[in-house]
Coordinates of C-alpha atoms in Angstrom, one line a residue:
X1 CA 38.6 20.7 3.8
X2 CA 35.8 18.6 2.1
X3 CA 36.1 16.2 5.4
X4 CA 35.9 19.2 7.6
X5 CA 33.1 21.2 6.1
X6 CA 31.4 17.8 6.0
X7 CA 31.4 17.1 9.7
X8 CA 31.0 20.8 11.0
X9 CA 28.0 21.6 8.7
X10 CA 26.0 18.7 10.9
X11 CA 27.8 19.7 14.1
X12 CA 27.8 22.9 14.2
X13 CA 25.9 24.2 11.0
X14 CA 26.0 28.2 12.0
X15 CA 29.9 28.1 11.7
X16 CA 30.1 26.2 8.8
X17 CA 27.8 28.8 6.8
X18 CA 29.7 31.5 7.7
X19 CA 33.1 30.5 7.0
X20 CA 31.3 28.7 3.6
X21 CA 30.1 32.3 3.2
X22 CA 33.5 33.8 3.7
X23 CA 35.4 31.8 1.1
X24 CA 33.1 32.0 -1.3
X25 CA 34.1 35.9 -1.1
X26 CA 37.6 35.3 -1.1
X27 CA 39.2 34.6 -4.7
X28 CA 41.9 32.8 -5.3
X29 CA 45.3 35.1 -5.9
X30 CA 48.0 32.6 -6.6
X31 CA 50.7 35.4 -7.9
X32 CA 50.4 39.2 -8.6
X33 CA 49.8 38.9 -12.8
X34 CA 52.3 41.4 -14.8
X35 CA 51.6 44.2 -16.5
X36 CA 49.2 43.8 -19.6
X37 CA 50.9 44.1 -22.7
X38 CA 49.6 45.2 -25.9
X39 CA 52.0 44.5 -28.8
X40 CA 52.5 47.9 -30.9
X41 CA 50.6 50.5 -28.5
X42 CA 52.6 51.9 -25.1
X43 CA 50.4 52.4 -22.2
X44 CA 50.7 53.3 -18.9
X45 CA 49.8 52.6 -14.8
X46 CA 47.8 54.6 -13.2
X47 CA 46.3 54.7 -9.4
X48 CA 42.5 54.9 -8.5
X49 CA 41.7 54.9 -4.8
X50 CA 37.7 53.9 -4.9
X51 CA 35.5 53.0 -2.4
X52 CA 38.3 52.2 0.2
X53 CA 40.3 50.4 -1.8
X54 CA 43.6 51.2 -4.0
X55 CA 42.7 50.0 -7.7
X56 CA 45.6 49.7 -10.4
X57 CA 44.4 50.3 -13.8
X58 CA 46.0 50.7 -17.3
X59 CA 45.3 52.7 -19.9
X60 CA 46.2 52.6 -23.8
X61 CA 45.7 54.9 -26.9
X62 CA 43.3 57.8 -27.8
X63 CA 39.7 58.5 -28.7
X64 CA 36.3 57.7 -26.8
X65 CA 36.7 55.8 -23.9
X66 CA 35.9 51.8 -23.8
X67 CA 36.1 50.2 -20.2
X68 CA 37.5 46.4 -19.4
X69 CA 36.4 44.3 -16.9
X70 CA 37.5 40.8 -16.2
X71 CA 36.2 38.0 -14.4
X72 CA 36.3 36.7 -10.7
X73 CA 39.6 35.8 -10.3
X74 CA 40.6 37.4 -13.1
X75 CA 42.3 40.4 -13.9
X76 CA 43.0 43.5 -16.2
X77 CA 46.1 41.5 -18.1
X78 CA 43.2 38.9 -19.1
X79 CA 41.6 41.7 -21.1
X80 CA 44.7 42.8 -22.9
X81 CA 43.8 41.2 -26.4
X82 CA 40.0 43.1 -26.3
X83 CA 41.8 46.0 -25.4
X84 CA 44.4 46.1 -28.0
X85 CA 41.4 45.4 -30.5
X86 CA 39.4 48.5 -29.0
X87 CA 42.6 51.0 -29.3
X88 CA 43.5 49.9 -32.8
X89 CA 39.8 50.7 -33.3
X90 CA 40.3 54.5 -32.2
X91 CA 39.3 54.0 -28.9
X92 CA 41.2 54.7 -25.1
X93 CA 40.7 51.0 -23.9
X94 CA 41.0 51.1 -20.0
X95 CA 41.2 48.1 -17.8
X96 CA 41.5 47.6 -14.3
X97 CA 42.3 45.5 -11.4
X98 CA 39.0 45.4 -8.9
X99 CA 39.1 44.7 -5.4
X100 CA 40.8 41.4 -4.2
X101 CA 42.0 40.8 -7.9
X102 CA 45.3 41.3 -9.6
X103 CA 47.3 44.5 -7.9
X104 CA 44.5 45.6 -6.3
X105 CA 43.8 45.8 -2.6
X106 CA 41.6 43.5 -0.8
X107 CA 41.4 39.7 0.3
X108 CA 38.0 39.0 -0.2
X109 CA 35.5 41.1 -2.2
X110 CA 31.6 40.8 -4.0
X111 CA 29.2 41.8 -6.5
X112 CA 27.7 45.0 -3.9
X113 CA 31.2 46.2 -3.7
X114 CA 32.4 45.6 -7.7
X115 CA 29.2 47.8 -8.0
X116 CA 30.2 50.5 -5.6
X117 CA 33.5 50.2 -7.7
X118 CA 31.7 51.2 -10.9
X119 CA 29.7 53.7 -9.4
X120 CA 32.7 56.0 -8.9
X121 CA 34.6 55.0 -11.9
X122 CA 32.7 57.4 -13.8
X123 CA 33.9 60.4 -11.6
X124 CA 37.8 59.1 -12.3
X125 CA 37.5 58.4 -16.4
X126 CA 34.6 59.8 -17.5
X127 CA 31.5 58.3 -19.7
X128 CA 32.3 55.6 -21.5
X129 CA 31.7 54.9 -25.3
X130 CA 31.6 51.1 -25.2
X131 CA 32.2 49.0 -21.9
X132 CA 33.3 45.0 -22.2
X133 CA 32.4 42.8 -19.4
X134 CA 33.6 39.1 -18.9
X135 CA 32.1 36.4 -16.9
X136 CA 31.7 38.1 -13.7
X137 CA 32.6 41.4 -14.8
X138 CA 29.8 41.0 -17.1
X139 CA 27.3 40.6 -15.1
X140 CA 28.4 43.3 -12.5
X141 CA 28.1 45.9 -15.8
X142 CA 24.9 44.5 -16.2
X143 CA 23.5 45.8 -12.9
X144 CA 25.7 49.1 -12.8
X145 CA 24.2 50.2 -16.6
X146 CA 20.8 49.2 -14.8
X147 CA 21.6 51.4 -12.4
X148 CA 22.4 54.1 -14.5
X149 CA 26.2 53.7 -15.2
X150 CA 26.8 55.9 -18.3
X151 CA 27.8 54.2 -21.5
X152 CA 26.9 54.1 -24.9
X153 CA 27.1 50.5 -25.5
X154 CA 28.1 47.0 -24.0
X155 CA 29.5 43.8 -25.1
X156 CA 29.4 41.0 -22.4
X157 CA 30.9 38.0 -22.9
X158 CA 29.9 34.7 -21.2
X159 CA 27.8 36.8 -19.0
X160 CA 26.6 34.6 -15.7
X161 CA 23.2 35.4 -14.4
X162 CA 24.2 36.4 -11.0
X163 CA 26.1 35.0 -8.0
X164 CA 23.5 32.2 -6.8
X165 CA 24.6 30.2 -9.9
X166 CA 28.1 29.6 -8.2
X167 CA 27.0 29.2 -4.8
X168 CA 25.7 25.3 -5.8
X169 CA 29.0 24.6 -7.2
X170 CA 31.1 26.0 -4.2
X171 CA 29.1 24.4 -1.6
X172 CA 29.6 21.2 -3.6
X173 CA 33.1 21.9 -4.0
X174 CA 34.2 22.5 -0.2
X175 CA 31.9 19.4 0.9
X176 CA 29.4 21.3 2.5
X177 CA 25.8 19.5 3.2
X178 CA 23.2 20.2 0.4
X179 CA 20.7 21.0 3.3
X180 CA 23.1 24.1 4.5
X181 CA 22.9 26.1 1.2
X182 CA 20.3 28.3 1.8
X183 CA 22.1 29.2 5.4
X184 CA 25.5 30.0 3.3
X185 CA 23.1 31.8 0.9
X186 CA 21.2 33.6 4.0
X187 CA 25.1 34.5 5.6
X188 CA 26.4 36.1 2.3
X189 CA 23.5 37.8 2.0
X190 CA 24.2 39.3 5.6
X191 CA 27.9 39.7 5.1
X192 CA 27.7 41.8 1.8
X193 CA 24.8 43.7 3.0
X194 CA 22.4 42.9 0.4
X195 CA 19.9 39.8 -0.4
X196 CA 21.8 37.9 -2.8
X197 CA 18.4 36.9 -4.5
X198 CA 18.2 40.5 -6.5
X199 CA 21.3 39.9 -8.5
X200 CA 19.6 38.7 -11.5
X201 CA 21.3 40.0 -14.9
X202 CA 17.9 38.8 -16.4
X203 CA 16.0 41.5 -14.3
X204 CA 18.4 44.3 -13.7
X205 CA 18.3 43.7 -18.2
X206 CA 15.1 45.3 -18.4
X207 CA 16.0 48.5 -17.6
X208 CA 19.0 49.2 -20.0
X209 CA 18.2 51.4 -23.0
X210 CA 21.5 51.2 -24.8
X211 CA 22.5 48.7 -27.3
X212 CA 24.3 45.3 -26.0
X213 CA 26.1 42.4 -27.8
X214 CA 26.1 39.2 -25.6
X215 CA 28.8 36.1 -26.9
X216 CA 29.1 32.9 -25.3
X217 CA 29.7 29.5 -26.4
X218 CA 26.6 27.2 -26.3
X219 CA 29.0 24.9 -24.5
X220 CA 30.3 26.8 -21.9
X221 CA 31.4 24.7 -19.5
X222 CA 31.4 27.5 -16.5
X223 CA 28.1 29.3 -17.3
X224 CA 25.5 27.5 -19.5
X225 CA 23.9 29.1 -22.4
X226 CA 20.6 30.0 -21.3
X227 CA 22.1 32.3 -18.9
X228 CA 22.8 34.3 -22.2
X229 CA 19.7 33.5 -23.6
X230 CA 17.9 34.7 -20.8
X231 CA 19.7 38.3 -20.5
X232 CA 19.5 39.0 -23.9
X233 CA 15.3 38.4 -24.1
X234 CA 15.2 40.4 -21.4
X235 CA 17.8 43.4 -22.6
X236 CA 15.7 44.9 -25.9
X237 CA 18.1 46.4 -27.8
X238 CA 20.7 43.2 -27.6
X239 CA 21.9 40.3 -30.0
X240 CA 23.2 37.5 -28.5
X241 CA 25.9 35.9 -30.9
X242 CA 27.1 32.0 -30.3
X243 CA 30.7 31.4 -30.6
X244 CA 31.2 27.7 -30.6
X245 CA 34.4 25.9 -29.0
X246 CA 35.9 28.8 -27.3
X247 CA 34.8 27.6 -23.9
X248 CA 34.6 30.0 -21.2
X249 CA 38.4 31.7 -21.1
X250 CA 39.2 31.1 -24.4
X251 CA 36.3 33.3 -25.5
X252 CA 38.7 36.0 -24.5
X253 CA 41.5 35.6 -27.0
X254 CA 39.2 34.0 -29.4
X255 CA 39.9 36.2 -33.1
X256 CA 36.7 36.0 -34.1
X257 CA 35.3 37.0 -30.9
X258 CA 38.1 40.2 -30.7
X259 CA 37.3 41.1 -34.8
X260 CA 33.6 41.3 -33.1
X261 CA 34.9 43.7 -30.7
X262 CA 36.8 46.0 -32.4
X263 CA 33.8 46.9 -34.7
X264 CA 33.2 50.8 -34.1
X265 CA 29.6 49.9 -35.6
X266 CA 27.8 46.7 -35.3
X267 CA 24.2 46.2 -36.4
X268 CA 22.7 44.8 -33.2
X269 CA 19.0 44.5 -33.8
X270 CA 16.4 42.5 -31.6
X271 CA 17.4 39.3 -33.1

């Protein structure tokens, strides 16, 4: 592949951008992941068909509602441990599959259309008391609260500043020329329907008024801190809260991270 998009991106440069572009929006789905299980609490499957595509979600206990959202390539059984924390805090912890990820429908997917997603989630479940974001997940609640999805609070861990950050490492990754980023950037832009460039967490932060906790390890080997340093001195009402060693998956099975989470009340501050 490397060989390939090497040659192709001198020949010819236009094809190699786009099919760059294409599989950068196609995630990798090795295996359909099983159900998530949450030891003492029985849950159950449910069906959501939003913005054209066929969404499975799960849903556990009773009270106020706190919504899951996993990463890119992720999916809602990668959430399971934050969401048995949130239900044994009194909440209804809901986690889903998005498009192109887990049993959902789709083969390749992006940030406009996780948004569109979130957008008519509220319609299906109702508001939600506390939403928890991670990685990719994180930063697509990020723009959705900034657009006025309606939640009380958020806690986003290892939140990514937006997609630009992984186009570097992708183009580097398939072998394509440094000098034919900015086309790949210019055809995803042109395939999702929106400039890439606006997704920035930082900017979309400024316009939340609801309270935030942001953890990530200051070591993260997948999104580097200052991407939560820069969302949280943007997002007023946050406190960003370093959790050293727990890397960037590990953050999500990490007990100190889920005794974090399951708080019903946590002094956030302004730092």
């Amino acid at each position: 592949m490397r060989a390939w998009f090497g040659a192709t991106g001198q020949l010819a440069p236009a094809l190699a951008e786009r099919l760059a572009a294409q599989l950068f929006l196609t995630p990798r789905r090795r295996q359909r992941p099983g159900a998530p299980a949450i030891d003492g609490h029985t849950g159950h499957a449910f069906a959501l068909q939003l913005h054209r595509h066929r969404l499975t979600a799960w849903s556990w206990g009773e009270g106020p509602l706190a919504l899951l959202v996993h990463g890119w390539e992720g999916s809602a059984a990668h959430m399971a441990a934050a969401a048995s924390r949130l239900v044994d805090a009194g909440f209804r912890a809901v986690a889903l599959d998005m498009p192109a990820h887990g049993h959902a429908s789709g083969r390749r997917t992006s940030l406009v259309e996780w948004l569109a997603v979130l957008r008519a989630l509220p319609a299906a479940l109702g508001r939600a008391e506390v939403v928890v974001g991670h990685s990719f997940g994180a930063t697509a609640l990020v723009h959705a609260l900034a657009d006025g999805f309606p939640a009380d609070r958020a806690i986003l861990l290892a939140p990514p500043l937006g997609p630009r950050h992984f186009v570097a490492r992708a183009r580097r990754f398939i072998g394509l020329p440094a000098h034919r980023e900015e086309g790949m950037i210019r055809r995803l832009s042109e395939i999702v329907g929106r400039d890439i460039a606006e997704f920035d967490a930082g900017r979309a932060a400024t316009r939340i008024g609801i309270p935030a906790l942001i953890l990530h390890d200051p070591a993260d080997p997948e999104v580097p801190w200052s991407h939560a340093e820069t969302i949280a001195r943007h997002w007023k009402d946050s406190r960003l809260i370093a959790r050293d060693g727990v890397g960037h998956y590990k953050i999500l099975n990490d007990p100190g991270t889920l005794e974090i989470i399951g708080k019903r009340e946590v002094s956030l501050g302004n730092r």
